[in-house]
């Protein structure tokens, strides 16, 4: 049957219109048609950058584009090709349009051998394939695993910045690192003079030093597990020797040598045998260290805090504003060795010494900046210590030794002091408030609501523990509502201060 001319034309219009409608309404992968506004949203804007395939590939650079031999046979060294991959990420211009600096290097699941690589630009993200097994040796590596070259005393990953150029935004995540081949001095990460950088989800085996940061600001390390640490885990420090009172032309606030805000979250460190490692070393002009749920086991020193005389500035340029939340420092010779720190506050935690090998579990004192405030002198900034809650025990002498001007110890449980004393004469106190070994005589403090001497039947037989001792010269300390019923001595005040205005106050213990 033939169609008339006008009917044929209508048929063509109908078919063309239907096909046109189909083309104008793309179908999503789920089979749902997209509306006109969604279609417009999918179209590149006029003048969008047209790029070659090579340029597209640089959106994510893969280490496989640069390294050919990645098998571990004891002799490979992939440092040169890995450095070339980093350099490719940093090849973009940072001072001219399109202002490209940095990018992502992807490292798939493989074992790669490195000595030292440098990160020469801002905004580099080393994205690895997975935090795998580094504890069972090369035959069972999982995910992305980095292996140190033999006798490596350098830095595996070093950000190439300086005190005059704070680099920004280095990120490293999801990897295992076997540092067994490192020797003394070797360091895994050095991100000195950087800011807003993150290291996350990393497992390490047998490192010497894990992390160093001199200067820098607002950096984060989290979700790290360390086995067999042999040196210092985390070192965080700054320098005020050319600022402030040492150099009046540069104020402390403008001092480019200052370090500010390092956050360590969920770090689990286990020292190698022999109690030789130090988990954290925080010193000099570095302020605001935040620890959250951080674990340190079997180290010589859990955390060491100090300030050199060269910092000057009456202690104002010493470590300050530390906030520790639920730390677990266990089986350490000295879990916390804290001197010349300003405004340190700790909440909860579990802190245990190594028994007779630990003179104290926690020691707080002043070495270089400890002048107490008086009516005629403002005193040192290196004061103020607060520990709220927590559980402490296992020392040859006193569990807690306090030698700073202002302090608060409240709501804790203290047990197993005097483990090195088998006589009945010494009776080391569980909490010793003392100027011995410190520049400061404690002049204001609160010790309240603590339980002392015996914890759940763990008291060794034949050990005679004291409770709380305020030694000579200590004044204005308020000791109240502590349970010392299981101590050989309760609260003893040996202060010879005769001025009633400054006497210590003891009650309800």
XYZ file of C-alpha atoms in Angstrom:
509
model
C 0.000 0.000 0.000
C 1.392 3.336 -1.042
C 1.509 6.372 1.234
C 0.453 9.711 -0.071
C 3.087 12.442 -0.153
C 1.892 14.239 2.915
C 1.529 11.033 4.931
C 5.085 10.025 3.967
C 6.408 13.375 5.135
C 4.591 13.053 8.454
C 6.081 9.568 8.902
C 9.609 10.884 8.311
C 9.093 13.677 10.819
C 7.786 11.203 13.375
C 10.775 8.876 12.952
C 13.305 11.743 12.988
C 11.667 13.283 16.022
C 11.697 9.993 17.914
C 15.373 9.392 17.189
C 16.169 12.960 18.096
C 14.337 12.607 21.409
C 16.250 9.440 22.209
C 19.571 11.122 21.482
C 18.633 14.132 23.600
C 17.752 12.019 26.607
C 20.788 9.879 27.491
C 20.216 6.776 29.546
C 22.102 6.403 32.834
C 23.856 3.106 33.687
C 20.787 2.203 35.738
C 18.546 2.743 32.718
C 16.976 5.953 34.004
C 16.669 8.824 31.553
C 18.422 12.082 32.445
C 16.526 15.340 32.390
C 17.620 18.215 30.207
C 19.273 20.077 33.077
C 21.283 16.970 33.999
C 22.374 16.582 30.400
C 23.646 20.141 30.395
C 25.519 19.485 33.628
C 27.412 16.626 31.946
C 28.677 18.782 29.101
C 32.154 20.393 29.412
C 31.989 24.150 29.622
C 32.992 26.168 26.603
C 36.768 26.447 26.386
C 37.502 23.525 28.729
C 41.145 22.405 28.649
C 41.897 19.878 25.924
C 44.613 17.511 27.091
C 46.760 14.776 25.633
C 46.662 11.246 26.993
C 50.067 11.869 28.608
C 48.670 14.856 30.465
C 45.675 12.788 31.582
C 47.987 10.087 32.897
C 49.686 12.588 35.177
C 46.470 13.020 37.158
C 47.718 9.936 38.973
C 51.333 8.930 38.388
C 52.034 5.254 39.011
C 55.404 4.069 40.216
C 55.074 1.257 37.642
C 55.491 3.878 34.915
C 59.052 4.464 36.158
C 60.324 1.304 37.893
C 60.908 -1.963 36.063
C 62.360 -4.325 38.682
C 60.402 -4.486 41.900
C 61.076 -8.003 43.131
C 62.895 -8.381 46.435
C 66.012 -10.459 45.971
C 68.348 -8.740 48.422
C 70.167 -6.618 45.851
C 67.578 -4.388 44.189
C 67.527 -0.678 44.919
C 64.527 1.152 43.475
C 65.450 4.563 44.877
C 66.397 6.194 41.553
C 63.262 5.211 39.657
C 61.031 6.013 42.650
C 62.623 9.471 42.864
C 61.902 9.952 39.160
C 58.237 9.155 39.815
C 58.122 11.759 42.607
C 59.803 14.282 40.317
C 57.126 13.641 37.684
C 54.448 14.484 40.227
C 56.311 17.710 40.996
C 56.997 18.633 37.358
C 54.191 21.185 37.141
C 54.966 24.878 37.525
C 54.065 26.363 40.883
C 54.648 30.006 39.982
C 52.892 30.300 36.635
C 49.543 29.349 35.121
C 48.043 26.804 35.615
C 49.797 26.930 39.013
C 50.169 23.191 39.251
C 52.319 21.832 42.080
C 52.197 18.319 43.391
C 49.722 15.537 42.735
C 49.277 11.853 43.491
C 51.770 9.021 43.163
C 50.088 5.640 43.289
C 52.131 2.668 44.512
C 50.330 -0.669 43.998
C 50.664 -3.807 46.078
C 54.334 -4.677 45.715
C 57.628 -4.652 47.589
C 59.933 -1.746 46.778
C 63.447 -1.121 48.106
C 64.441 2.454 49.028
C 67.290 4.311 50.664
C 66.206 7.980 50.644
C 63.776 9.914 48.461
C 63.122 13.649 48.601
C 59.752 15.339 48.233
C 60.642 18.539 46.344
C 57.242 20.277 46.075
C 54.006 20.999 47.901
C 50.880 18.918 47.710
C 52.354 15.459 47.142
C 50.138 12.484 48.017
C 51.841 9.078 48.075
C 48.852 6.753 47.948
C 49.719 3.111 48.632
C 47.605 0.024 48.025
C 47.202 -1.306 51.533
C 48.726 -1.577 54.975
C 49.801 -5.198 54.814
C 51.894 -7.700 56.708
C 55.497 -6.671 57.381
C 55.993 -8.823 60.448
C 56.426 -12.227 58.853
C 59.170 -11.480 56.361
C 59.593 -11.093 52.625
C 57.804 -14.328 51.728
C 54.557 -12.992 53.137
C 54.507 -9.264 52.401
C 51.017 -7.931 51.747
C 49.822 -4.683 50.213
C 52.448 -2.007 49.556
C 55.675 -2.699 51.454
C 58.762 -0.487 51.548
C 62.076 -2.090 52.478
C 65.103 -0.125 53.593
C 68.366 -0.691 51.783
C 71.096 -2.304 53.930
C 73.016 -0.071 56.371
C 70.703 2.842 55.706
C 71.372 5.768 58.081
C 69.486 8.330 55.991
C 65.815 9.316 55.703
C 63.510 7.142 53.603
C 60.987 9.958 52.987
C 62.267 13.523 53.424
C 60.320 16.655 52.652
C 62.761 19.133 51.086
C 61.676 22.340 52.768
C 63.410 24.906 54.969
C 62.725 27.323 57.781
C 62.063 30.071 55.247
C 59.644 28.005 53.146
C 57.025 26.062 55.042
C 55.933 23.335 52.656
C 52.278 22.298 52.640
C 50.197 19.220 52.262
C 52.398 16.105 52.121
C 50.297 12.950 52.556
C 51.443 9.345 52.925
C 48.980 6.551 53.640
C 48.209 2.809 53.622
C 51.599 1.078 53.608
C 53.890 -1.278 55.482
C 57.567 -0.414 56.049
C 60.257 -2.964 56.875
C 63.120 -0.921 58.348
C 65.109 -3.894 59.652
C 68.079 -2.938 57.446
C 68.324 0.552 58.945
C 71.230 1.347 61.224
C 71.604 3.921 63.982
C 70.551 7.367 62.806
C 68.203 6.034 60.141
C 64.800 7.754 60.012
C 61.653 6.810 58.129
C 59.918 10.212 57.841
C 61.354 13.725 58.174
C 58.744 16.400 57.435
C 60.537 19.342 59.063
C 59.250 22.802 58.092
C 55.985 21.503 56.669
C 52.403 22.243 57.596
C 49.001 20.598 57.096
C 50.548 17.203 56.307
C 49.238 13.741 57.168
C 50.775 10.293 57.642
C 48.073 7.674 58.143
C 47.580 3.905 58.359
C 51.188 2.702 58.378
C 52.814 -0.376 59.945
C 56.536 -0.383 60.697
C 58.950 -3.149 61.585
C 62.253 -2.561 63.428
C 62.779 1.140 62.708
C 65.452 3.215 64.390
C 63.758 6.609 64.262
C 60.226 6.898 62.919
C 59.436 10.585 62.565
C 61.165 13.964 62.888
C 59.658 17.415 62.718
C 61.626 20.570 63.355
C 59.491 23.652 62.906
C 56.315 23.036 60.959
C 52.708 23.383 62.032
C 49.379 21.543 62.174
C 50.610 18.098 61.118
C 48.929 14.773 61.872
C 50.076 11.169 62.311
C 47.425 8.575 63.050
C 46.674 4.849 62.997
C 50.268 3.619 63.118
C 51.591 0.334 64.529
C 55.311 -0.034 65.296
C 57.078 -3.256 66.277
C 60.701 -3.515 67.388
C 61.511 0.202 67.663
C 65.215 0.766 68.357
C 65.690 4.546 68.555
C 63.300 7.495 68.980
C 59.775 7.172 67.720
C 58.679 10.803 67.325
C 60.872 13.884 67.739
C 59.170 17.299 67.718
C 61.143 20.484 68.345
C 61.793 24.132 67.500
C 64.403 26.815 68.158
C 64.050 30.207 69.886
C 67.773 30.897 70.256
C 67.542 33.769 67.725
C 64.128 35.115 68.734
C 62.529 37.046 71.568
C 64.837 38.082 74.383
C 67.731 36.426 72.527
C 67.078 38.720 69.559
C 64.644 41.598 70.265
C 64.269 42.357 66.545
C 62.307 39.095 66.089
C 59.378 38.483 68.434
C 58.546 34.997 69.659
C 55.219 35.173 67.824
C 57.040 35.838 64.529
C 59.824 33.327 65.130
C 60.052 31.111 62.028
C 61.959 28.486 64.017
C 58.928 27.697 66.153
C 57.053 24.388 65.833
C 53.328 24.386 66.511
C 50.691 21.645 66.822
C 51.599 18.037 66.171
C 48.763 15.549 66.633
C 49.516 11.874 67.288
C 46.373 9.743 67.285
C 46.147 6.006 67.882
C 49.885 5.306 67.669
C 50.961 1.908 69.036
C 54.733 1.580 69.639
C 56.494 -1.497 70.964
C 60.211 -1.245 71.704
C 62.795 -3.812 70.732
C 64.141 -5.997 73.535
C 66.346 -4.314 76.088
C 64.365 -1.160 76.973
C 66.569 1.100 74.847
C 64.051 3.054 72.787
C 62.392 6.393 73.485
C 58.864 6.708 72.152
C 58.460 10.513 72.096
C 61.012 13.331 72.430
C 59.387 16.793 72.684
C 61.804 19.627 73.279
C 62.651 23.322 73.018
C 60.422 25.786 71.118
C 57.682 23.350 70.055
C 54.205 24.052 71.338
C 50.897 22.182 71.298
C 51.527 18.443 71.243
C 48.304 16.426 71.253
C 48.415 12.706 72.070
C 45.259 10.650 71.780
C 45.089 6.930 72.643
C 48.827 6.562 72.133
C 50.586 3.415 73.367
C 54.271 2.981 74.246
C 55.498 -0.377 75.543
C 58.841 -1.612 76.877
C 60.831 1.566 76.225
C 63.634 3.131 78.234
C 61.689 6.420 78.209
C 58.065 6.771 77.203
C 58.043 10.524 76.659
C 60.881 12.941 77.352
C 60.183 16.672 77.550
C 62.990 19.196 77.974
C 64.098 22.756 77.191
C 67.684 23.912 76.654
C 69.011 27.070 78.301
C 69.644 28.563 74.866
C 65.876 28.937 74.383
C 65.917 31.817 76.899
C 62.728 33.856 77.216
C 62.169 32.819 80.859
C 60.777 29.487 79.791
C 58.118 30.954 77.511
C 59.798 29.302 74.512
C 59.792 25.840 76.113
C 57.390 23.003 75.241
C 53.885 24.199 76.069
C 50.203 23.368 75.820
C 50.450 19.582 75.735
C 47.167 17.698 75.843
C 47.317 13.934 76.348
C 44.166 11.813 76.268
C 44.193 8.263 77.639
C 47.899 7.468 77.043
C 49.130 3.927 77.768
C 52.823 3.806 78.690
C 53.705 0.373 80.035
C 56.815 -1.545 81.129
C 59.101 1.488 80.771
C 62.157 2.435 82.815
C 60.768 5.975 83.136
C 57.410 6.421 81.489
C 57.301 10.225 81.616
C 60.386 12.400 82.144
C 59.024 15.951 81.996
C 61.088 19.065 82.679
C 60.590 22.747 81.882
C 57.166 22.278 80.308
C 54.384 24.829 80.467
C 50.703 24.026 80.863
C 50.635 20.253 80.425
C 47.319 18.472 80.973
C 46.675 14.725 80.895
C 43.358 12.892 81.129
C 43.098 9.258 82.267
C 45.707 6.754 81.045
C 47.484 3.610 82.184
C 51.121 4.157 83.179
C 53.283 1.322 84.537
C 56.981 1.185 85.280
C 59.343 -1.759 85.002
C 59.297 -2.545 88.703
C 62.615 -2.326 90.556
C 64.300 -0.982 87.390
C 62.142 2.162 87.543
C 63.097 4.747 90.138
C 59.885 6.583 89.276
C 57.067 6.013 86.822
C 56.396 9.719 86.246
C 58.770 12.569 87.110
C 57.881 16.260 86.693
C 60.531 18.853 87.514
C 62.373 21.996 86.342
C 65.942 22.028 85.039
C 66.623 25.376 83.354
C 63.446 27.421 83.781
C 61.817 26.934 87.136
C 61.708 30.145 89.154
C 58.590 30.256 91.302
C 56.380 33.325 91.139
C 56.594 35.809 94.049
C 55.111 39.212 94.824
C 58.150 40.834 93.202
C 58.840 38.381 90.356
C 56.576 36.846 87.734
C 58.512 33.589 87.903
C 59.011 31.166 85.030
C 56.520 30.162 82.394
C 57.718 26.594 82.802
C 55.086 25.615 85.351
C 51.602 24.103 85.668
C 50.917 20.369 85.468
C 47.545 18.624 85.698
C 46.703 14.903 85.636
C 43.036 14.013 85.970
C 42.325 10.317 86.515
C 44.688 7.563 85.426
C 46.216 4.416 86.891
C 49.901 4.326 87.900
C 52.177 1.701 89.406
C 55.307 -0.467 89.556
C 58.365 1.506 90.611
C 61.414 0.886 92.742
C 60.844 4.224 94.509
C 57.968 6.684 94.364
C 55.467 6.195 91.566
C 54.963 9.944 91.048
C 57.609 12.595 91.768
C 56.434 16.208 91.488
C 58.831 19.154 91.597
C 57.055 22.030 89.838
C 55.409 25.076 91.312
C 51.788 24.475 90.366
C 50.130 21.089 89.926
C 46.904 19.083 90.280
C 46.680 15.309 90.774
C 43.065 14.188 91.071
C 41.009 11.030 90.689
C 43.868 8.589 90.066
C 44.885 5.181 91.387
C 48.503 4.655 92.528
C 50.025 1.340 93.569
C 53.192 -0.736 93.933
C 55.784 1.850 94.893
C 58.982 1.027 96.862
C 59.507 -2.277 95.051
C 63.300 -1.890 95.435
C 62.977 -1.368 99.202
C 62.798 -4.534 101.296
C 63.419 -2.756 104.594
C 60.868 -1.142 106.871
C 62.772 2.123 107.235
C 62.543 3.973 103.913
C 58.928 3.515 102.841
C 59.143 5.554 99.660
C 55.917 7.524 99.303
C 53.659 6.695 96.409
C 53.376 10.420 95.611
C 56.461 12.479 96.487
C 56.137 16.267 96.315
C 59.736 17.402 96.448
C 62.164 20.127 95.335
C 64.963 17.552 95.114
C 66.568 17.597 91.669
C 64.471 20.546 90.564
C 64.977 24.295 90.311
C 61.490 24.769 91.701
C 60.025 24.205 95.140
C 56.350 23.267 94.796
C 54.335 26.208 96.120
C 50.749 25.592 95.016
C 49.039 22.280 94.368
C 46.043 20.026 94.859
C 46.137 16.276 95.526
C 42.607 14.952 95.885
C 40.291 11.986 95.477
C 43.004 9.407 94.762
C 43.308 5.762 95.850
C 46.831 4.819 96.921
C 49.085 1.832 97.638
C 47.149 -1.361 96.786
C 45.366 -2.212 93.548
C 43.112 -5.272 93.420
C 45.340 -7.401 95.630
C 48.472 -6.755 93.549
C 50.532 -5.544 96.512
C 53.698 -7.681 96.765
C 54.315 -9.141 100.208
C 56.952 -7.488 102.366
C 56.828 -4.116 100.619
C 56.152 -1.135 102.858
C 54.669 1.722 100.914
C 54.165 5.274 102.015
C 51.238 7.393 100.947
C 51.796 11.088 100.178
C 54.876 13.024 101.293
C 55.190 16.813 101.245
C 58.876 17.436 101.701
C 60.562 20.398 103.382
C 59.856 23.754 101.801
C 56.656 22.656 100.070
C 53.787 25.033 100.801
C 50.215 25.880 99.845
C 49.426 22.291 98.861
C 45.883 21.138 99.553
C 45.692 17.346 100.190
C 42.194 16.019 100.751
C 39.829 13.079 100.275
C 42.513 10.545 99.353
C 42.218 6.901 100.408
C 45.522 5.906 102.037
C 44.057 3.146 104.220
C 46.312 0.481 102.659
C 49.523 2.538 102.942
C 52.090 2.134 105.735
C 52.031 5.915 106.061
C 49.128 8.140 105.134
C 49.986 11.783 104.464
C 53.192 13.279 105.888
C 53.970 16.991 105.811
C 57.665 17.675 106.448
C 57.535 21.308 105.427
C 59.220 23.595 107.916
C 57.365 26.675 106.676
C 56.312 28.517 109.844
C 54.250 31.304 108.320
C 50.660 30.191 108.907
C 49.561 32.034 105.771
C 51.494 29.545 103.648
C 50.798 26.300 105.473
C 49.695 23.122 103.677
C 46.100 21.990 104.208
C 45.442 18.310 104.905
C 41.998 16.843 105.603
C 39.662 13.887 105.031
C 42.457 11.517 104.023
